[in-house]
Amino acid sequence: MNIDAKIVQRSIIGKGIAHDSAARHVAGEANYIDDMPELPGTLHAAFVLSPVAHGKLNGFDASEALAIDGVAGVWAAKDVPGHNEVGPILHGETLFAEDIVDHEGRVIAVVAARDFETAYRAAKKVKLDIETLEPVLDIEEAHRRKSYVLPPQEVVEGDVETALAGAPHVISGKLHMGGQDHFYLETHIAYAIPGENGEMLVHSSTQHPTEVQHHVAGILGVHANAVECQVRRMGGGFGGKESQPTIIAGAAALVAAKTGKPCKMRLKRRDDMVATGKRHDYIANWKAGVDSRGRILGLDVEYLARAGNLPDLTGPVITRTLTHTDNSYFIPNARFIGHACKTNTVSNTAFRGFGGPQGIITIEAVIDTVARELKLDPNAVRAVNYYGDETGDMTPYGQRVEDNRLVEVTDAVLGSAEWDYRRAEIDAHNAANPVIRRGLAMMPIKFGISFNLTSLNQAGALVHVYLDGSIFLNHGGTEMGQGLFVKVAQVVAEVFQVELDMVRISSTATGKVPNTSATAASTGSDLNGMAAFKAAMAIKARMTRVAAEHFDVEEDVIIYREGRVHADNRSVSFGELAKMAWAKRIQLSEAGHYATPKIHWDGKTMKGRPFFYFSYGAAVAEVAVDTLTGETRCLRADILQDVGSPLNPAIDLGQIEGAFVQGMGWVTCEELWWDKAGKLRTVGPSTYKIPGSRDVPPEFNVRILDNMPNREETVFRSKAIGEPPLMLGISVWLAIRDAIASIRGGVPQLDAPATPEAVLRAVRHAEAVIGV
Ligand code: MTE
Ligand code: HPA
Ligand code: MOS
């Protein structure tokens, strides 16, 4: 389908249009599942969770809980009529623990009661019989014991041993990077409503309605056609609602099936944080062979990823780490290996960037370390390593970098951020100020767009034109605040050249568009936008035939403009044409389907073209570091991001700002902390610090690369935006390293997140080197 030729006018695409729910979000009028009017008899559910990280579950005694007034029942593994399964990829990942509990917060049972507080109170009264076992909590310990949830994955290119042996300099390092809680404002929730003849309607806060539908059906032991999953919007997902919602929806549906009553399950923040997965924390051990300019000749990286107790999405997360360890740099000889370490902590899952951030922070640490060891300018070391004519364009996993925008993007951001002037100014500041140090850093990103599992790259849409000319739009993508719905509505409005408010945005529903992929991998608008485009174009082609007949002209004379359909100087309204088409018994409805072309991936050789295209971006961050307290602030950030020809630059700017701040949170203040017994002690806003409004850089210059249509045929030549700019937040961490290096040169010993404690340790280390 040639996206360029078919629509000549651009009246809605490319406009900065507000999110369709923006006003309702701020007025509190946007409905979330917890706002839905409750049906009479609705039960509320709460989980019974394991208090220990590892143990043998001998059983439980629920008699005290069942005696509480208003409690409807307690259900566990043995009560599941179908399969006790919620694994997104593999079998054997149970909803309810069977004989072993393998992390603190492991779901053991579900309690339902007439109200929320009673359900929570009753859940606490269930007496568990658990024999405690020794937990494995440390990922290096798991690695030593060869305790993994999956076999290792390896990307190999060239001959790394020979490259390291022959390299003028061999530099190595180890990087610890923390995990991250999604901290969506709306915690996990589902509302299951039983119907007649075994039917179940499930409202779920999920990025993946199809997975909820299938797992609920599996749990209940019914066919998928008995279950419908609907979601109007989530109060944030960030990957945390890609696979995890089945746990909540499965339990709510089980209660509804058992009791015949509607059941709502909403997790308190603490339960959400202990029972559902997060970003994988990693350790990276690396060794780089470089020449005197810092050009990488060979790079060997071993990753230890914390899978937690189960695989969940760890396999593809590690794949994305291994396919993003190159970031923007040509690495002729590479060996990247990823281990999925099994620990007695909650199973980690998707989180914005999906393993990409862990790969990109690692290579950026490599570049920064190499530059500081060899006393070179880090940006010069970046530049000699960029993909390009002098180096090469082949990634270690076999995909060519075909639309390289690295030099353009990085040069532009260095210019707009006034790098040279500010570098000198900051160096002068540091020379005069021993306590408050400032730091400056630039980094590029190249992020691959497509699910790295090829089969997931497909989508469907359903478009109806009604006889008044209004349009109903449905597609498989879900809205989590990212602005997908308005973008897809813009695509449809553009096709028909009608006002945006003629397109009704509707809840995602498995009964309308089936067999969907999660809204994830930043592909929501690429996939669903294209499916909706194809559906709308098919209807328009039929309507155009009717119009041509009516005006007695050739079809190519017909023009759609401003809600009317024109033939030379005659016209009818879009609604009048719809009525004419109906009278001629023409179908005014269409289901569109889209599958991303060109991509393929061989999971055995770890080679192929996993990504349809790359998104590029670059950021410059400036920080201040208080060397007495370890506190840091980002004072200024300048970002330039490639979004192709944007569908909606206002939405895209919001995504860039939000992603940058979320990425900055990952590498600075967000720290997950488990005690020695494996209990998570950061379980709410009082102990887990996400960036607040005052952590946003006071000077925040965000720009979209002008006029750069995607060279691939994406919807209106746009590019994905959801995840890539998260990784630009790593520039803040690099700037903190730069500030610490200003104390006395050398390589800063700083891991991520750079909490005040971590910064103080690095400052002490830097001072110890010089004996202050
Ligand atoms: N933006 C908001 N406001 N809320 C979210 O939950 N999720 C992010 C990103 N932006 C998220 C968000 C993640 S992890 C992804 S994969 C994309 O949005 C998914 O949506 P898209 O494919 O439509 O960009
Ligand atoms: N991103 C998000 N989810 C996924 C991916 C991905 O690349 N691959 C499989 N599930
Ligand atoms: Mo995003 S982590 O792909 O949901």
GROMACS .gro file of C-alpha atoms in nm, residues 233-507:
model
  275
  233ARG     CA    1  -0.794   0.305   2.912
  234MET     CA    2  -0.526   0.232   3.167
  235GLY     CA    3  -0.393   0.479   3.419
  236GLY     CA    4  -0.046   0.395   3.289
  237GLY     CA    5   0.105   0.064   3.191
  238PHE     CA    6   0.471   0.121   3.096
  239GLY     CA    7   0.509  -0.250   3.019
  240GLY     CA    8   0.386  -0.350   3.365
  241LYS     CA    9   0.050  -0.438   3.214
  242GLU     CA   10   0.183  -0.636   2.918
  243SER     CA   11   0.178  -0.981   3.080
  244GLN     CA   12   0.091  -0.924   3.447
  245PRO     CA   13  -0.283  -0.839   3.421
  246THR     CA   14  -0.370  -1.206   3.371
  247ILE     CA   15  -0.288  -1.262   3.738
  248ILE     CA   16  -0.550  -1.013   3.853
  249ALA     CA   17  -0.808  -1.077   3.580
  250GLY     CA   18  -0.768  -1.453   3.622
  251ALA     CA   19  -0.839  -1.435   3.995
  252ALA     CA   20  -1.135  -1.197   3.952
  253ALA     CA   21  -1.285  -1.420   3.683
  254LEU     CA   22  -1.238  -1.730   3.897
  255VAL     CA   23  -1.433  -1.566   4.181
  256ALA     CA   24  -1.703  -1.453   3.938
  257ALA     CA   25  -1.734  -1.802   3.792
  258LYS     CA   26  -1.742  -1.968   4.134
  259THR     CA   27  -2.001  -1.733   4.284
  260GLY     CA   28  -2.200  -1.624   3.980
  261LYS     CA   29  -2.147  -1.265   4.096
  262PRO     CA   30  -1.950  -0.982   3.945
  263CYS     CA   31  -1.606  -0.951   4.104
  264LYS     CA   32  -1.375  -0.655   4.117
  265MET     CA   33  -1.011  -0.692   4.211
  266ARG     CA   34  -0.798  -0.386   4.275
  267LEU     CA   35  -0.452  -0.411   4.424
  268LYS     CA   36  -0.332  -0.183   4.697
  269ARG     CA   37   0.001  -0.027   4.607
  270ARG     CA   38   0.194  -0.258   4.839
  271ASP     CA   39   0.038  -0.571   4.692
  272ASP     CA   40   0.090  -0.437   4.342
  273MET     CA   41   0.458  -0.382   4.416
  274VAL     CA   42   0.527  -0.718   4.580
  275ALA     CA   43   0.310  -0.941   4.360
  276THR     CA   44   0.384  -0.811   4.011
  277GLY     CA   45   0.705  -0.785   3.810
  278LYS     CA   46   0.934  -0.491   3.739
  279ARG     CA   47   1.224  -0.395   3.517
  280HIS     CA   48   1.505  -0.652   3.533
  281ASP     CA   49   1.810  -0.543   3.728
  282TYR     CA   50   2.132  -0.661   3.564
  283ILE     CA   51   2.502  -0.696   3.616
  284ALA     CA   52   2.718  -0.649   3.308
  285ASN     CA   53   3.078  -0.773   3.298
  286TRP     CA   54   3.257  -0.632   2.996
  287LYS     CA   55   3.592  -0.627   2.824
  288ALA     CA   56   3.669  -0.400   2.530
  289GLY     CA   57   3.964  -0.396   2.295
  290VAL     CA   58   4.019  -0.047   2.154
  291ASP     CA   59   4.274   0.143   1.949
  292SER     CA   60   4.441   0.468   2.049
  293ARG     CA   61   4.143   0.676   1.932
  294GLY     CA   62   3.908   0.463   2.137
  295ARG     CA   63   3.764   0.282   1.840
  296ILE     CA   64   3.617  -0.048   1.955
  297LEU     CA   65   3.786  -0.345   1.787
  298GLY     CA   66   3.617  -0.610   1.996
  299LEU     CA   67   3.364  -0.618   2.278
  300ASP     CA   68   3.282  -0.905   2.508
  301VAL     CA   69   2.985  -0.857   2.741
  302GLU     CA   70   2.828  -1.101   2.982
  303TYR     CA   71   2.491  -1.002   3.126
  304LEU     CA   72   2.333  -1.146   3.435
  305ALA     CA   73   1.966  -1.051   3.432
  306ARG     CA   74   1.737  -1.103   3.729
  307ALA     CA   75   1.452  -1.307   3.586
  308GLY     CA   76   1.304  -1.370   3.931
  309ASN     CA   77   1.112  -1.690   3.996
  310LEU     CA   78   0.976  -1.746   3.641
  311PRO     CA   79   1.062  -1.671   3.277
  312ASP     CA   80   0.757  -1.447   3.196
  313LEU     CA   81   0.901  -1.217   2.923
  314THR     CA   82   1.266  -1.249   3.028
  315GLY     CA   83   1.363  -1.428   2.705
  316PRO     CA   84   1.266  -1.146   2.466
  317VAL     CA   85   1.383  -0.884   2.718
  318ILE     CA   86   1.734  -1.033   2.705
  319THR     CA   87   1.713  -1.054   2.325
  320ARG     CA   88   1.649  -0.681   2.315
  321THR     CA   89   1.944  -0.617   2.549
  322LEU     CA   90   2.171  -0.814   2.319
  323THR     CA   91   2.039  -0.631   2.010
  324HIS     CA   92   2.089  -0.291   2.176
  325THR     CA   93   2.436  -0.339   2.322
  326ASP     CA   94   2.572  -0.184   2.002
  327ASN     CA   95   2.348   0.124   2.051
  328SER     CA   96   2.487   0.357   1.782
  329TYR     CA   97   2.829   0.203   1.745
  330PHE     CA   98   2.984  -0.031   1.494
  331ILE     CA   99   3.138  -0.328   1.674
  332PRO     CA  100   3.325  -0.552   1.430
  333ASN     CA  101   3.392  -0.832   1.678
  334ALA     CA  102   3.130  -0.897   1.940
  335ARG     CA  103   3.022  -1.158   2.187
  336PHE     CA  104   2.720  -1.061   2.393
  337ILE     CA  105   2.579  -1.328   2.621
  338GLY     CA  106   2.274  -1.301   2.847
  339HIS     CA  107   2.191  -1.526   3.141
  340ALA     CA  108   1.836  -1.537   3.281
  341CYS     CA  109   1.915  -1.578   3.650
  342LYS     CA  110   1.656  -1.747   3.865
  343THR     CA  111   1.613  -1.589   4.206
  344ASN     CA  112   1.351  -1.597   4.480
  345THR     CA  113   1.222  -1.253   4.390
  346VAL     CA  114   0.914  -1.157   4.191
  347SER     CA  115   0.936  -1.246   3.822
  348ASN     CA  116   1.048  -0.942   3.629
  349THR     CA  117   0.866  -0.829   3.319
  350ALA     CA  118   0.841  -0.573   3.039
  351PHE     CA  119   0.927  -0.212   3.121
  352ARG     CA  120   0.953   0.072   2.872
  353GLY     CA  121   1.259  -0.007   2.663
  354PHE     CA  122   1.224  -0.380   2.729
  355GLY     CA  123   1.591  -0.470   2.793
  356GLY     CA  124   1.713  -0.197   2.557
  357PRO     CA  125   1.804   0.043   2.840
  358GLN     CA  126   2.023  -0.220   3.005
  359GLY     CA  127   2.214  -0.274   2.679
  360ILE     CA  128   2.245   0.096   2.605
  361ILE     CA  129   2.364   0.201   2.951
  362THR     CA  130   2.626  -0.074   2.930
  363ILE     CA  131   2.778   0.041   2.602
  364GLU     CA  132   2.761   0.403   2.719
  365ALA     CA  133   2.951   0.300   3.034
  366VAL     CA  134   3.203   0.125   2.808
  367ILE     CA  135   3.249   0.438   2.595
  368ASP     CA  136   3.273   0.666   2.900
  369THR     CA  137   3.526   0.438   3.071
  370VAL     CA  138   3.737   0.396   2.758
  371ALA     CA  139   3.746   0.774   2.705
  372ARG     CA  140   3.846   0.845   3.064
  373GLU     CA  141   4.110   0.569   3.075
  374LEU     CA  142   4.267   0.695   2.753
  375LYS     CA  143   4.211   1.062   2.847
  376LEU     CA  144   4.004   1.128   2.539
  377ASP     CA  145   3.691   1.336   2.495
  378PRO     CA  146   3.394   1.096   2.539
  379ASN     CA  147   3.209   1.256   2.248
  380ALA     CA  148   3.513   1.206   2.025
  381VAL     CA  149   3.519   0.839   2.123
  382ARG     CA  150   3.149   0.818   2.040
  383ALA     CA  151   3.206   0.981   1.703
  384VAL     CA  152   3.482   0.743   1.592
  385ASN     CA  153   3.256   0.452   1.672
  386TYR     CA  154   2.930   0.563   1.507
  387TYR     CA  155   2.790   0.346   1.233
  388GLY     CA  156   2.890   0.505   0.903
  389ASP     CA  157   3.108   0.488   0.596
  390GLU     CA  158   3.434   0.481   0.788
  391THR     CA  159   3.327   0.206   1.024
  392GLY     CA  160   3.047  -0.006   0.880
  393ASP     CA  161   2.671  -0.043   0.885
  394MET     CA  162   2.627  -0.404   0.994
  395THR     CA  163   2.499  -0.470   1.344
  396PRO     CA  164   2.636  -0.771   1.534
  397TYR     CA  165   2.295  -0.942   1.485
  398GLY     CA  166   2.298  -0.908   1.108
  399GLN     CA  167   2.070  -0.611   1.038
  400ARG     CA  168   2.206  -0.325   0.831
  401VAL     CA  169   2.168   0.031   0.959
  402GLU     CA  170   2.011   0.179   0.650
  403ASP     CA  171   1.883   0.521   0.752
  404ASN     CA  172   2.161   0.639   0.976
  405ARG     CA  173   2.083   0.979   1.129
  406LEU     CA  174   2.345   0.967   1.404
  407VAL     CA  175   2.584   1.239   1.295
  408GLU     CA  176   2.301   1.469   1.198
  409VAL     CA  177   2.116   1.425   1.527
  410THR     CA  178   2.418   1.443   1.755
  411ASP     CA  179   2.574   1.743   1.577
  412ALA     CA  180   2.244   1.927   1.595
  413VAL     CA  181   2.192   1.865   1.964
  414LEU     CA  182   2.551   1.958   2.049
  415GLY     CA  183   2.493   2.283   1.862
  416SER     CA  184   2.157   2.372   2.010
  417ALA     CA  185   2.281   2.284   2.358
  418GLU     CA  186   2.582   2.519   2.308
  419TRP     CA  187   2.813   2.237   2.406
  420ASP     CA  188   3.150   2.406   2.355
  421TYR     CA  189   3.058   2.719   2.543
  422ARG     CA  190   2.899   2.531   2.832
  423ARG     CA  191   3.179   2.276   2.854
  424ALA     CA  192   3.425   2.556   2.914
  425GLU     CA  193   3.194   2.731   3.155
  426ILE     CA  194   3.135   2.413   3.359
  427ASP     CA  195   3.506   2.331   3.370
  428ALA     CA  196   3.571   2.682   3.502
  429HIS     CA  197   3.298   2.640   3.761
  430ASN     CA  198   3.445   2.311   3.879
  431ALA     CA  199   3.792   2.458   3.904
  432ALA     CA  200   3.657   2.718   4.148
  433ASN     CA  201   3.396   2.515   4.339
  434PRO     CA  202   3.509   2.201   4.521
  435VAL     CA  203   3.174   2.120   4.681
  436ILE     CA  204   2.906   2.162   4.416
  437ARG     CA  205   3.039   1.998   4.105
  438ARG     CA  206   2.874   2.022   3.770
  439GLY     CA  207   2.878   1.767   3.491
  440LEU     CA  208   2.782   1.758   3.124
  441ALA     CA  209   2.720   1.465   2.891
  442MET     CA  210   2.579   1.385   2.551
  443MET     CA  211   2.455   1.050   2.427
  444PRO     CA  212   2.286   0.917   2.115
  445ILE     CA  213   2.030   0.641   2.085
  446LYS     CA  214   1.935   0.407   1.809
  447PHE     CA  215   1.634   0.195   1.902
  448GLY     CA  216   1.492  -0.088   1.695
  449ILE     CA  217   1.121  -0.073   1.621
  450SER     CA  218   0.918  -0.395   1.601
  451PHE     CA  219   0.852  -0.673   1.847
  452ASN     CA  220   1.167  -0.881   1.836
  453LEU     CA  221   0.938  -1.183   1.795
  454THR     CA  222   0.830  -1.145   1.431
  455SER     CA  223   0.485  -1.305   1.467
  456LEU     CA  224   0.368  -1.037   1.709
  457ASN     CA  225   0.401  -0.766   1.446
  458GLN     CA  226   0.042  -0.764   1.325
  459ALA     CA  227  -0.275  -0.574   1.409
  460GLY     CA  228  -0.642  -0.542   1.324
  461ALA     CA  229  -0.895  -0.261   1.312
  462LEU     CA  230  -1.267  -0.227   1.261
  463VAL     CA  231  -1.418   0.084   1.102
  464HIS     CA  232  -1.787   0.157   1.048
  465VAL     CA  233  -1.936   0.455   0.866
  466TYR     CA  234  -2.288   0.529   0.989
  467LEU     CA  235  -2.557   0.692   0.780
  468ASP     CA  236  -2.515   1.035   0.938
  469GLY     CA  237  -2.151   1.032   0.830
  470SER     CA  238  -2.018   0.964   1.176
  471ILE     CA  239  -1.747   0.702   1.205
  472PHE     CA  240  -1.691   0.432   1.464
  473LEU     CA  241  -1.333   0.324   1.517
  474ASN     CA  242  -1.206   0.018   1.696
  475HIS     CA  243  -0.864  -0.146   1.685
  476GLY     CA  244  -0.649  -0.387   1.879
  477GLY     CA  245  -0.432  -0.121   2.044
  478THR     CA  246  -0.488  -0.006   2.400
  479GLU     CA  247  -0.472   0.342   2.548
  480MET     CA  248  -0.245   0.387   2.851
  481GLY     CA  249  -0.203   0.764   2.830
  482GLN     CA  250   0.041   0.754   2.538
  483GLY     CA  251  -0.205   0.905   2.290
  484LEU     CA  252  -0.253   0.605   2.065
  485PHE     CA  253  -0.628   0.654   2.030
  486VAL     CA  254  -0.607   1.010   1.907
  487LYS     CA  255  -0.334   0.918   1.661
  488VAL     CA  256  -0.534   0.633   1.507
  489ALA     CA  257  -0.845   0.853   1.499
  490GLN     CA  258  -0.640   1.116   1.314
  491VAL     CA  259  -0.545   0.854   1.055
  492VAL     CA  260  -0.910   0.769   0.991
  493ALA     CA  261  -1.022   1.133   0.988
  494GLU     CA  262  -0.745   1.206   0.740
  495VAL     CA  263  -0.853   0.929   0.506
  496PHE     CA  264  -1.211   1.058   0.495
  497GLN     CA  265  -1.114   1.426   0.534
  498VAL     CA  266  -1.367   1.479   0.812
  499GLU     CA  267  -1.338   1.660   1.143
  500LEU     CA  268  -1.168   1.457   1.412
  501ASP     CA  269  -1.478   1.464   1.631
  502MET     CA  270  -1.668   1.270   1.364
  503VAL     CA  271  -1.453   0.969   1.458
  504ARG     CA  272  -1.574   0.793   1.772
  505ILE     CA  273  -1.293   0.635   1.970
  506SER     CA  274  -1.406   0.316   2.145
  507SER     CA  275  -1.283   0.069   2.405
   0.00000   0.00000   0.00000
